[in-house]
Coordinates of C-alpha atoms in Angstrom, one line a residue:
M1 CA -43.5 -38.6 49.8
T2 CA -40.2 -38.3 51.7
S3 CA -40.5 -42.0 52.6
L4 CA -39.8 -42.7 48.9
V5 CA -36.5 -40.9 48.8
P6 CA -34.3 -43.7 50.1
L7 CA -36.0 -46.4 47.9
P8 CA -33.8 -45.9 44.7
V9 CA -30.9 -46.9 46.9
I10 CA -32.4 -49.5 49.2
L11 CA -34.3 -51.5 46.5
P12 CA -31.2 -52.3 44.4
L13 CA -29.3 -53.2 47.5
L14 CA -32.0 -55.6 48.6
G15 CA -32.0 -56.9 45.1
T16 CA -28.3 -57.5 45.4
G17 CA -28.8 -59.7 48.4
A18 CA -31.7 -61.6 46.8
T19 CA -29.8 -62.3 43.6
L20 CA -26.7 -63.4 45.6
M21 CA -28.9 -66.0 47.4
L22 CA -30.3 -67.1 44.1
F23 CA -27.0 -67.6 42.4
R24 CA -27.9 -71.2 41.4
F25 CA -31.2 -70.0 39.7
P26 CA -30.3 -67.6 36.8
R27 CA -34.0 -67.3 35.8
A28 CA -35.0 -66.2 39.3
Q29 CA -32.0 -63.7 39.3
R30 CA -33.3 -62.2 36.0
I31 CA -36.9 -61.8 37.4
V32 CA -35.7 -60.2 40.6
S33 CA -33.4 -57.8 38.8
A34 CA -36.1 -56.8 36.3
L35 CA -38.7 -56.3 39.1
V36 CA -36.3 -54.2 41.2
L37 CA -35.3 -51.9 38.4
T38 CA -39.0 -51.5 37.3
A39 CA -39.8 -50.5 40.8
V40 CA -37.0 -48.0 40.8
V41 CA -38.3 -46.4 37.6
V42 CA -41.8 -46.1 39.2
V43 CA -40.4 -44.6 42.4
A44 CA -38.2 -42.1 40.4
A45 CA -41.2 -41.0 38.3
V46 CA -43.3 -40.4 41.4
L47 CA -40.5 -38.5 43.0
L48 CA -40.0 -36.4 39.9
V49 CA -43.7 -35.3 40.0
S50 CA -43.7 -34.8 43.7
V51 CA -40.5 -32.8 43.9
D52 CA -41.5 -30.6 41.0
R53 CA -44.8 -29.8 42.6
D54 CA -43.8 -29.6 46.3
G55 CA -40.1 -28.7 46.3
T56 CA -37.0 -30.4 47.6
Q57 CA -37.4 -33.4 49.9
V58 CA -34.9 -34.3 52.5
V59 CA -34.5 -37.5 54.6
W60 CA -32.0 -37.8 57.5
L61 CA -31.3 -41.5 57.8
G62 CA -31.9 -42.8 61.4
G63 CA -33.5 -39.5 62.3
W64 CA -30.1 -38.0 63.2
E65 CA -30.8 -34.5 61.9
G66 CA -27.6 -32.5 61.4
L67 CA -25.4 -35.5 62.3
G68 CA -26.5 -38.4 60.2
I69 CA -26.6 -39.1 56.5
A70 CA -28.8 -36.7 54.5
L71 CA -30.5 -37.8 51.2
V72 CA -31.6 -34.8 49.2
A73 CA -34.1 -35.1 46.3
D74 CA -34.2 -31.9 44.4
R75 CA -35.2 -31.3 40.8
L76 CA -31.8 -32.1 39.4
A77 CA -31.3 -35.3 41.5
V78 CA -34.7 -36.8 40.7
L79 CA -34.4 -36.1 36.9
M80 CA -31.0 -37.9 37.0
L81 CA -32.6 -40.7 39.0
L82 CA -35.4 -41.2 36.5
V83 CA -33.2 -41.1 33.4
S84 CA -30.7 -43.4 34.9
A85 CA -33.4 -45.8 36.1
V86 CA -34.9 -46.0 32.6
V87 CA -31.5 -46.6 31.0
T88 CA -30.4 -49.3 33.4
L89 CA -33.7 -51.1 33.0
A90 CA -33.2 -51.1 29.2
V91 CA -29.6 -52.3 29.6
L92 CA -30.6 -55.1 31.9
L93 CA -33.3 -56.4 29.5
Y94 CA -30.8 -56.1 26.7
S95 CA -28.2 -58.1 28.6
I96 CA -30.7 -60.8 29.4
G97 CA -31.5 -61.0 25.7
Q98 CA -27.8 -61.2 24.8
G99 CA -27.0 -63.7 27.5
I100 CA -25.0 -61.2 29.6
T101 CA -21.6 -61.3 27.9
G102 CA -22.0 -63.6 24.8
D103 CA -19.4 -66.0 26.2
E104 CA -21.2 -67.5 29.1
R105 CA -19.3 -70.8 29.0
E106 CA -16.2 -69.0 30.4
T107 CA -18.0 -66.4 32.4
P108 CA -19.4 -66.7 36.0
V109 CA -22.6 -64.8 35.0
S110 CA -24.2 -65.5 38.4
I111 CA -22.2 -62.5 39.7
Y112 CA -23.6 -60.2 37.0
H113 CA -27.0 -59.4 38.5
P114 CA -25.8 -58.6 42.1
T115 CA -22.9 -56.5 40.7
F116 CA -25.2 -54.7 38.3
L117 CA -27.7 -53.9 41.0
T118 CA -24.9 -52.6 43.3
L119 CA -23.8 -50.4 40.4
V120 CA -27.4 -49.0 40.2
A121 CA -27.5 -48.4 44.0
G122 CA -24.2 -46.5 43.8
V123 CA -25.5 -44.3 40.9
S124 CA -28.7 -43.5 42.8
N125 CA -26.8 -42.9 46.0
A126 CA -24.5 -40.4 44.2
F127 CA -27.5 -38.5 42.9
L128 CA -29.2 -38.3 46.3
A129 CA -26.1 -37.7 48.4
G130 CA -26.4 -34.7 50.7
D131 CA -22.8 -34.9 52.0
L132 CA -19.4 -35.4 50.5
F133 CA -18.6 -38.5 52.4
N134 CA -21.7 -40.3 51.1
L135 CA -20.8 -39.2 47.6
F136 CA -17.4 -40.8 48.2
V137 CA -19.0 -44.0 49.3
S138 CA -21.1 -43.9 46.1
F139 CA -18.0 -43.6 44.0
E140 CA -16.5 -46.6 45.7
M141 CA -19.6 -48.7 45.1
L142 CA -19.3 -47.7 41.4
L143 CA -15.6 -48.6 41.4
F144 CA -15.7 -52.1 42.7
S145 CA -18.8 -53.1 40.8
S146 CA -17.4 -51.5 37.6
Y147 CA -14.2 -53.5 37.9
V148 CA -16.1 -56.8 38.1
L149 CA -18.4 -55.8 35.2
L150 CA -15.4 -54.7 33.0
T151 CA -13.5 -57.9 33.5
L152 CA -16.5 -60.3 33.0
G153 CA -15.2 -63.2 31.0
G154 CA -11.6 -62.7 32.2
T155 CA -10.1 -62.2 28.7
A156 CA -6.7 -60.5 28.5
A157 CA -8.1 -57.4 26.9
R158 CA -10.7 -57.0 29.5
V159 CA -8.4 -57.5 32.4
R160 CA -5.9 -55.0 30.9
A161 CA -8.7 -52.4 30.4
G162 CA -10.1 -53.1 33.9
T163 CA -6.6 -52.6 35.4
I164 CA -6.3 -49.2 33.7
Y165 CA -9.7 -48.3 34.9
V166 CA -8.9 -49.3 38.5
V167 CA -5.6 -47.5 38.6
V168 CA -7.1 -44.2 37.4
N169 CA -10.0 -44.4 39.7
V170 CA -7.9 -45.3 42.7
V171 CA -5.9 -42.2 42.1
S172 CA -9.2 -40.3 41.8
S173 CA -10.4 -41.8 45.1
M174 CA -7.1 -40.8 46.9
L175 CA -7.6 -37.3 45.7
F176 CA -11.2 -37.3 46.9
L177 CA -10.1 -38.5 50.3
I178 CA -7.6 -35.7 50.5
A179 CA -10.3 -33.3 49.5
L180 CA -12.6 -34.7 52.2
A181 CA -9.9 -34.4 54.9
T182 CA -9.1 -30.8 53.8
T183 CA -12.7 -29.8 53.7
Y184 CA -13.4 -31.3 57.2
A185 CA -10.3 -29.7 58.6
A186 CA -11.4 -26.3 57.2
V187 CA -15.1 -26.2 58.0
G188 CA -15.7 -29.1 60.5
T189 CA -18.4 -30.8 58.4
L190 CA -18.9 -32.7 55.1
N191 CA -22.7 -32.0 54.8
L192 CA -23.0 -30.0 51.5
A193 CA -25.5 -27.5 53.0
Q194 CA -23.3 -26.8 56.0
V195 CA -20.2 -26.7 53.9
A196 CA -21.9 -24.1 51.6
E197 CA -22.7 -21.9 54.7
R198 CA -19.2 -22.1 56.1
L199 CA -17.0 -21.8 53.0
D200 CA -17.7 -18.1 52.8
G201 CA -15.8 -17.6 56.0
L202 CA -12.7 -19.2 54.8
P203 CA -9.6 -17.4 53.3
P204 CA -9.9 -17.4 49.5
S205 CA -6.8 -19.5 49.1
V206 CA -8.2 -22.3 51.2
A207 CA -11.5 -22.3 49.5
L208 CA -9.7 -22.4 46.1
M209 CA -7.6 -25.4 47.2
I210 CA -10.7 -27.3 48.2
Q211 CA -12.4 -26.4 44.9
L212 CA -9.4 -27.5 42.9
L213 CA -9.2 -30.8 44.7
L214 CA -12.9 -31.6 44.2
L215 CA -12.8 -30.4 40.6
V216 CA -9.9 -32.6 39.6
T217 CA -11.5 -35.6 41.3
F218 CA -14.8 -35.2 39.5
A219 CA -13.1 -34.3 36.2
I220 CA -11.3 -37.7 36.2
K221 CA -14.7 -39.4 36.7
A222 CA -16.3 -37.3 34.0
A223 CA -13.4 -37.8 31.6
V224 CA -12.7 -34.1 31.1
F225 CA -9.6 -33.3 29.0
P226 CA -6.7 -33.9 29.8
L227 CA -8.0 -36.4 32.4
S228 CA -9.9 -38.4 29.8
L229 CA -7.1 -40.4 28.2
W230 CA -8.1 -43.6 30.2
L231 CA -11.6 -43.8 28.8
P232 CA -11.2 -44.9 25.1
D233 CA -8.9 -47.8 26.2
S234 CA -11.2 -49.0 29.0
Y235 CA -14.7 -49.0 27.7
P236 CA -14.6 -50.7 24.3
T237 CA -13.4 -54.0 25.5
A238 CA -16.2 -54.7 28.0
P239 CA -19.4 -56.6 27.0
A240 CA -21.8 -54.4 25.0
P241 CA -24.4 -53.8 27.8
V242 CA -21.6 -53.0 30.3
T243 CA -20.1 -50.5 27.9
A244 CA -23.5 -49.0 27.2
V245 CA -24.3 -48.4 30.9
F246 CA -20.8 -47.1 31.6
A247 CA -20.8 -44.7 28.6
G248 CA -24.3 -43.5 29.3
L249 CA -24.1 -43.1 33.1
L250 CA -20.8 -43.3 34.9
T251 CA -19.2 -40.2 33.3
K252 CA -22.5 -38.3 33.9
V253 CA -22.1 -39.1 37.6
G254 CA -18.9 -37.1 37.5
V255 CA -20.6 -34.3 35.5
Y256 CA -23.4 -34.3 38.1
A257 CA -20.9 -33.9 40.9
I258 CA -19.3 -31.0 39.1
I259 CA -22.7 -29.3 38.6
R260 CA -23.7 -29.9 42.2
T261 CA -20.5 -28.6 43.9
Q262 CA -19.8 -25.7 41.5
T263 CA -23.3 -24.3 41.9
L264 CA -23.8 -25.0 45.6
L265 CA -20.3 -24.6 47.1
F266 CA -18.6 -22.2 44.6
P267 CA -21.2 -20.0 43.0
D268 CA -18.7 -17.2 42.4
S269 CA -16.1 -19.5 41.1
P270 CA -12.7 -18.0 40.1
L271 CA -12.2 -21.2 38.0
S272 CA -14.9 -20.5 35.4
T273 CA -12.4 -19.6 32.8
L274 CA -10.4 -22.8 33.5
L275 CA -13.6 -24.8 33.1
M276 CA -14.4 -23.2 29.8
V277 CA -10.9 -23.8 28.4
A278 CA -11.2 -27.4 29.5
A279 CA -14.6 -27.7 27.9
L280 CA -13.3 -26.4 24.5
L281 CA -10.3 -28.7 24.6
T282 CA -12.5 -31.7 25.6
M283 CA -14.9 -31.0 22.7
V284 CA -12.3 -30.5 20.0
I285 CA -9.6 -33.0 20.9
G286 CA -12.3 -35.6 21.6
I287 CA -13.9 -35.3 18.3
L288 CA -10.6 -35.2 16.4
G289 CA -9.9 -38.6 18.1
A290 CA -13.2 -39.9 17.0
I291 CA -12.6 -39.0 13.4
A292 CA -9.3 -41.0 13.4
Q293 CA -10.9 -44.2 14.6
S294 CA -11.6 -47.3 12.4
D295 CA -13.7 -49.1 15.0
I296 CA -17.2 -48.1 15.9
K297 CA -16.8 -48.7 19.6
R298 CA -13.7 -46.5 19.8
M299 CA -15.3 -43.9 17.7
L300 CA -18.2 -43.6 20.0
S301 CA -15.9 -43.6 23.1
F302 CA -14.2 -40.5 21.7
T303 CA -17.5 -38.8 20.9
L304 CA -18.5 -39.6 24.5
V305 CA -15.4 -37.6 25.7
S306 CA -16.0 -34.9 23.2
H307 CA -19.7 -34.2 24.2
I308 CA -18.8 -34.1 27.9
G309 CA -17.3 -30.8 26.8
Y310 CA -20.8 -29.4 26.0
M311 CA -21.9 -30.0 29.6
I312 CA -18.7 -28.5 31.1
F313 CA -19.3 -25.5 28.8
G314 CA -22.7 -25.0 30.4
V315 CA -21.3 -25.2 34.0
G316 CA -18.3 -22.9 33.1
L317 CA -20.7 -20.2 32.0
A318 CA -21.8 -19.9 35.6
T319 CA -25.2 -18.6 34.6
E320 CA -28.7 -19.9 35.2
A321 CA -29.2 -20.4 31.4
G322 CA -25.9 -22.2 31.1
T323 CA -26.7 -24.5 34.0
G324 CA -30.1 -25.3 32.6
G325 CA -28.6 -26.1 29.2
A326 CA -26.1 -28.4 30.8
V327 CA -28.8 -30.3 32.8
F328 CA -30.8 -30.7 29.6
Y329 CA -27.8 -32.0 27.7
V330 CA -26.9 -34.5 30.4
A331 CA -30.4 -36.0 30.2
H332 CA -30.3 -36.1 26.4
H333 CA -26.8 -37.5 26.2
I334 CA -27.3 -40.4 28.7
T335 CA -30.1 -41.7 26.5
I336 CA -28.4 -41.2 23.2
Q337 CA -25.0 -42.6 24.1
T338 CA -26.5 -45.7 25.8
A339 CA -28.7 -46.3 22.8
L340 CA -25.8 -46.1 20.4
F341 CA -23.6 -48.5 22.3
L342 CA -26.5 -51.0 22.5
V343 CA -26.8 -50.7 18.7
V344 CA -23.1 -51.4 18.4
G345 CA -23.7 -54.5 20.4
L346 CA -26.4 -55.5 17.9
I347 CA -23.9 -54.8 15.0
E348 CA -21.3 -57.1 16.7
R349 CA -23.9 -59.8 17.2
R350 CA -25.1 -59.6 13.6
A351 CA -21.8 -59.1 11.7
G352 CA -19.3 -60.5 14.2
S353 CA -17.2 -57.3 14.5
T354 CA -17.3 -53.6 15.0
A355 CA -14.2 -52.9 13.0
L356 CA -15.0 -50.8 9.9
L357 CA -12.5 -52.8 8.0
R358 CA -14.7 -55.9 8.3
L359 CA -18.1 -54.3 7.8
G360 CA -20.2 -53.3 4.8
G361 CA -23.8 -53.6 3.6
L362 CA -25.4 -53.6 7.0
A363 CA -28.3 -51.4 5.8
R364 CA -29.3 -54.0 3.2
L365 CA -28.5 -56.9 5.5
S366 CA -30.6 -55.5 8.3
P367 CA -32.7 -52.4 7.5
L368 CA -33.9 -52.2 11.1
L369 CA -30.4 -52.1 12.4
G370 CA -29.7 -49.3 10.0
V371 CA -32.6 -47.3 11.4
L372 CA -31.6 -48.0 15.0
F373 CA -28.1 -46.6 14.3
F374 CA -29.1 -43.7 12.0
V375 CA -31.6 -42.0 14.3
P376 CA -29.5 -41.7 17.5
A377 CA -26.3 -41.0 15.4
M378 CA -28.0 -38.0 13.7
N379 CA -29.4 -36.9 17.1
L380 CA -25.8 -37.1 18.5
A381 CA -24.6 -34.9 15.7
G382 CA -27.3 -32.4 16.4
I383 CA -29.5 -32.6 13.3
P384 CA -32.6 -30.4 13.6
P385 CA -35.1 -30.7 15.2
M386 CA -33.8 -33.5 17.4
S387 CA -33.0 -33.1 21.1
G388 CA -29.3 -33.0 20.4
F389 CA -29.9 -29.9 18.2
L390 CA -32.1 -28.3 20.9
G391 CA -29.6 -29.0 23.6
K392 CA -26.8 -27.4 21.7
V393 CA -28.9 -24.4 20.7
D394 CA -29.8 -23.9 24.4
L395 CA -26.1 -23.9 25.3
F396 CA -25.1 -21.6 22.5
Q397 CA -27.8 -19.1 23.4
A398 CA -26.5 -19.1 27.0
G399 CA -23.0 -18.6 25.7
V400 CA -24.0 -15.7 23.5
A401 CA -26.0 -14.1 26.3
Q402 CA -23.0 -14.4 28.6
G403 CA -21.1 -12.5 25.9
S404 CA -17.5 -12.9 26.9
P405 CA -14.9 -13.6 24.1
L406 CA -14.2 -17.0 25.5
A407 CA -17.9 -17.9 25.6
L408 CA -18.2 -16.9 21.9
V409 CA -15.1 -19.0 21.1
L410 CA -16.8 -21.9 22.8
V411 CA -19.9 -21.4 20.7
A412 CA -17.8 -21.6 17.6
G413 CA -16.0 -24.6 19.0
G414 CA -19.2 -26.3 19.8
T415 CA -20.5 -25.7 16.3
L416 CA -17.3 -27.1 14.8
T417 CA -17.6 -30.1 17.1
S418 CA -21.2 -30.7 16.0
L419 CA -20.1 -30.7 12.3
L420 CA -17.2 -33.0 13.0
T421 CA -19.5 -35.4 14.9
L422 CA -21.7 -35.4 11.9
Y423 CA -18.7 -36.3 9.7
A424 CA -17.6 -39.1 12.1
V425 CA -21.0 -40.8 12.2
A426 CA -21.6 -40.2 8.5
K427 CA -18.2 -41.9 7.7
T428 CA -19.2 -44.8 9.9
W429 CA -22.6 -45.0 8.1
A430 CA -21.0 -44.9 4.7
L431 CA -18.5 -47.7 5.4
A432 CA -20.5 -50.0 7.7
F433 CA -24.0 -49.6 6.3
W434 CA -23.7 -48.3 2.7
R435 CA -20.9 -49.9 0.8
S436 CA -21.2 -53.6 -0.1
P437 CA -19.5 -56.4 1.9
Q438 CA -17.6 -57.2 -1.2
Q439 CA -16.1 -53.7 -1.4
A440 CA -15.1 -53.9 2.3
H441 CA -13.4 -57.3 1.7
D442 CA -11.5 -56.0 -1.4
M443 CA -10.3 -53.0 0.6
A444 CA -9.0 -55.2 3.4
R445 CA -7.1 -57.3 0.8
L446 CA -5.7 -54.4 -1.0
L447 CA -4.4 -52.8 2.2
V448 CA -2.0 -55.7 2.7
G449 CA -1.1 -56.0 -1.0
H450 CA -3.5 -58.7 -2.0
G451 CA -5.8 -58.6 -5.0
E452 CA -4.0 -56.2 -7.2
E453 CA -5.1 -58.2 -10.3
D454 CA -8.6 -58.0 -9.1
R455 CA -8.3 -54.3 -8.5
R456 CA -7.4 -53.7 -12.2
E457 CA -10.5 -55.5 -13.2
Q458 CA -12.7 -53.4 -11.0
D459 CA -14.2 -50.1 -11.5
E460 CA -11.6 -47.7 -10.1
Q461 CA -14.4 -45.7 -8.4
A462 CA -15.4 -48.6 -6.3
V463 CA -12.3 -48.7 -4.3
P464 CA -10.7 -45.3 -3.4
A465 CA -7.0 -44.6 -3.9
M466 CA -4.7 -45.6 -1.1
V467 CA -1.8 -43.5 0.3
E468 CA 0.9 -44.8 2.7
H469 CA 2.1 -42.2 5.2
R470 CA 4.1 -42.7 8.5
G471 CA 3.0 -46.2 9.0
H472 CA -0.7 -45.6 8.2
V473 CA -2.6 -46.4 5.1
H474 CA -5.1 -43.7 4.0
V475 CA -8.1 -44.9 2.0
G476 CA -10.0 -41.8 1.0
S477 CA -10.7 -40.0 4.3
V478 CA -10.1 -43.1 6.5
A479 CA -6.7 -43.9 8.1
F480 CA -5.8 -47.4 9.0
G481 CA -3.0 -48.0 11.5
A482 CA -0.8 -51.0 12.4
A483 CA -3.5 -52.8 14.3
D484 CA -5.9 -52.4 11.3
L485 CA -3.3 -53.7 8.9
D486 CA -2.8 -56.8 11.1
E487 CA -6.6 -57.3 11.0
A488 CA -6.5 -56.9 7.2
R489 CA -3.9 -59.6 7.0
Q490 CA -6.1 -62.0 8.9
V491 CA -9.0 -61.2 6.5
A492 CA -6.7 -61.8 3.5
D493 CA -5.3 -65.0 4.9
A494 CA -7.5 -67.8 3.7
D495 CA -6.2 -70.1 6.5
A496 CA -7.0 -67.6 9.4
P497 CA -10.1 -68.3 11.4
D498 CA -11.2 -64.7 11.6
R499 CA -13.7 -63.8 8.9
D500 CA -15.1 -60.5 7.7
L501 CA -18.8 -59.9 6.9
H502 CA -18.4 -60.8 3.2
Q503 CA -16.7 -64.1 4.1
L504 CA -19.4 -64.9 6.8
I505 CA -22.2 -64.2 4.2
E506 CA -20.4 -66.4 1.7
A507 CA -20.0 -69.2 4.3
G508 CA -23.7 -68.8 5.4
A509 CA -22.4 -68.3 9.0
L510 CA -24.5 -65.3 10.0
P511 CA -27.2 -65.6 12.6
D512 CA -30.7 -65.7 11.1
R513 CA -32.0 -62.9 13.3
L514 CA -31.2 -60.8 16.3
P515 CA -32.7 -61.8 19.7
L516 CA -36.0 -59.9 20.2
L517 CA -35.0 -59.1 23.8
M518 CA -31.9 -57.3 22.5
V519 CA -33.8 -55.3 19.8
L520 CA -36.8 -54.2 21.9
P521 CA -34.8 -52.3 24.7
T522 CA -32.6 -50.7 22.0
A523 CA -35.6 -49.6 20.0
G524 CA -37.2 -48.4 23.3
L525 CA -34.2 -46.2 24.1
V526 CA -34.1 -44.8 20.5
L527 CA -37.8 -44.0 20.8
A528 CA -37.1 -42.4 24.2
S529 CA -34.5 -40.2 22.6
L530 CA -37.1 -39.1 20.1
A531 CA -39.6 -38.6 22.9
I532 CA -37.2 -36.1 24.5
T533 CA -37.6 -34.1 21.2
V534 CA -41.4 -34.3 21.4
V535 CA -41.5 -33.2 25.1
A536 CA -38.6 -30.8 24.7
G537 CA -40.7 -27.8 25.7
P538 CA -41.9 -29.1 29.0
L539 CA -38.4 -30.7 29.6
V540 CA -36.6 -27.4 29.0
G541 CA -39.1 -25.8 31.4
Y542 CA -38.2 -28.4 34.0
T543 CA -34.5 -28.0 33.5
D544 CA -34.8 -24.3 33.7
R545 CA -36.6 -24.7 37.1
A546 CA -33.9 -27.1 38.2
A547 CA -31.2 -24.5 37.2
A548 CA -33.1 -21.8 39.1
D549 CA -32.9 -24.0 42.2
L550 CA -29.2 -24.7 41.7
T551 CA -28.3 -21.0 41.3
D552 CA -30.4 -20.2 44.4
R553 CA -28.3 -22.1 46.9
D554 CA -30.3 -20.6 49.8
S555 CA -33.3 -22.8 48.8
Y556 CA -31.1 -26.0 49.0
V557 CA -29.5 -25.0 52.3
G558 CA -32.9 -24.0 53.7
A559 CA -34.5 -27.3 52.7
V560 CA -31.7 -29.4 54.2
M561 CA -31.2 -27.3 57.4
D562 CA -34.9 -26.8 58.2
G563 CA -35.3 -27.6 61.9
V564 CA -31.6 -28.5 62.3
P565 CA -29.7 -26.7 65.1
R566 CA -27.0 -24.5 63.6

């Protein structure tokens, strides 16, 4: 089965070439992309079974054992491969149903498929990389394909967001290059197994410097606080399928790199306390940001940051149970976060906006959309017995077992974050799905001083009291800032072209139905998130075995260096 190991990288790259040659034939591009990603799903599934049964599989490209590029498929790598392959296939089908960006007339969509497949190849290569330089190459593949995908359509907002993304990631790449140079100068190799063997012979200060450089680099990719400020401004402006795959996968590549290097290179890390403090701040500050948002995309972007904290919590514990909990949470969160962003794309398609100010009555307008949002939202919040609840319990048990005061504080912080996540998604549900479109429209008018006469004629309970404070208007528990007030003025202005959901319904301007090829992949991912709950027992067993492999670095080193002259 070792011959299958390079295929998750090679197949998307071959697909990239094929779709480039077929740039004049969009239908052929779609067929090639779908076939390639389906093949990657099959290969990843076969590898998962094979590696779990037979152990870690290693391929030295070109047969240059000890000198060439090593691809290593262990339990962690193939689990990430399978989850990412399923998610990217669902996102591809969704984007085909949507028409890539929704504004094809201005967008050169012929570049979408080659770029998307390059992104998939970069993700797969990152998971299989057996040396730091190959991991760096993977990150660069992600960077240039991400920039193209972020700026599809070339709108001012997307170019601005893409510029922020590129600047942050170029800084990260420079740090990574410095880390590579430092590591090579210190130990004479970049192969992870060889670095693991030789780091023990270095002075502690040199090893600590290498660890800090790698940790900061990967923390930027993973959006760990305080290196996460770029993310909420970069992701929401991209087309829905692009945002979904970025939110679901790209930050997890950074988390994966942290798990890999911390367990393999620095098992007795002196930075565990620092990681746990960063995890706590990431969780709490991220979710406080989510609560303050009045747009569903931005709210989900902040929850994405917040829940990265759970994974870093598991890594920071530096125990087998904590690592197993982190691996399970990564697999769960990739599926949930991608599904939620796809649902947000459906909301935008159906109602014309994701701003809470413009939305209301979606549950009545589209009950299926309500179900597709409600299920993963409750899963994200950790409602029993869903996989989000099981993942958090797994991490909390590991924290209690570790028993340090900081670990117990993190358990409390994780519980608080879970409750605040529930509050954030429940608020979104109440405003976007539960209240009527008329109530949303009235609130927008009242925010900017319109409709006072109407207000006196209404039931006072229908529209909550408003309080102005430091440039914000608070309506019940929701705060609206200057940008929201500008949006409210557009809604209230009868001559403005922008309409809210109530006005679209009154004008009969809503689409009759959502495209089936957008709904089916979204529903499939929601069902997959529920399936994780159903198979949680076997999956937890698998992630525990993966954690045992990670904490026994001799097994990884032995598999990679078997037959290689030392």
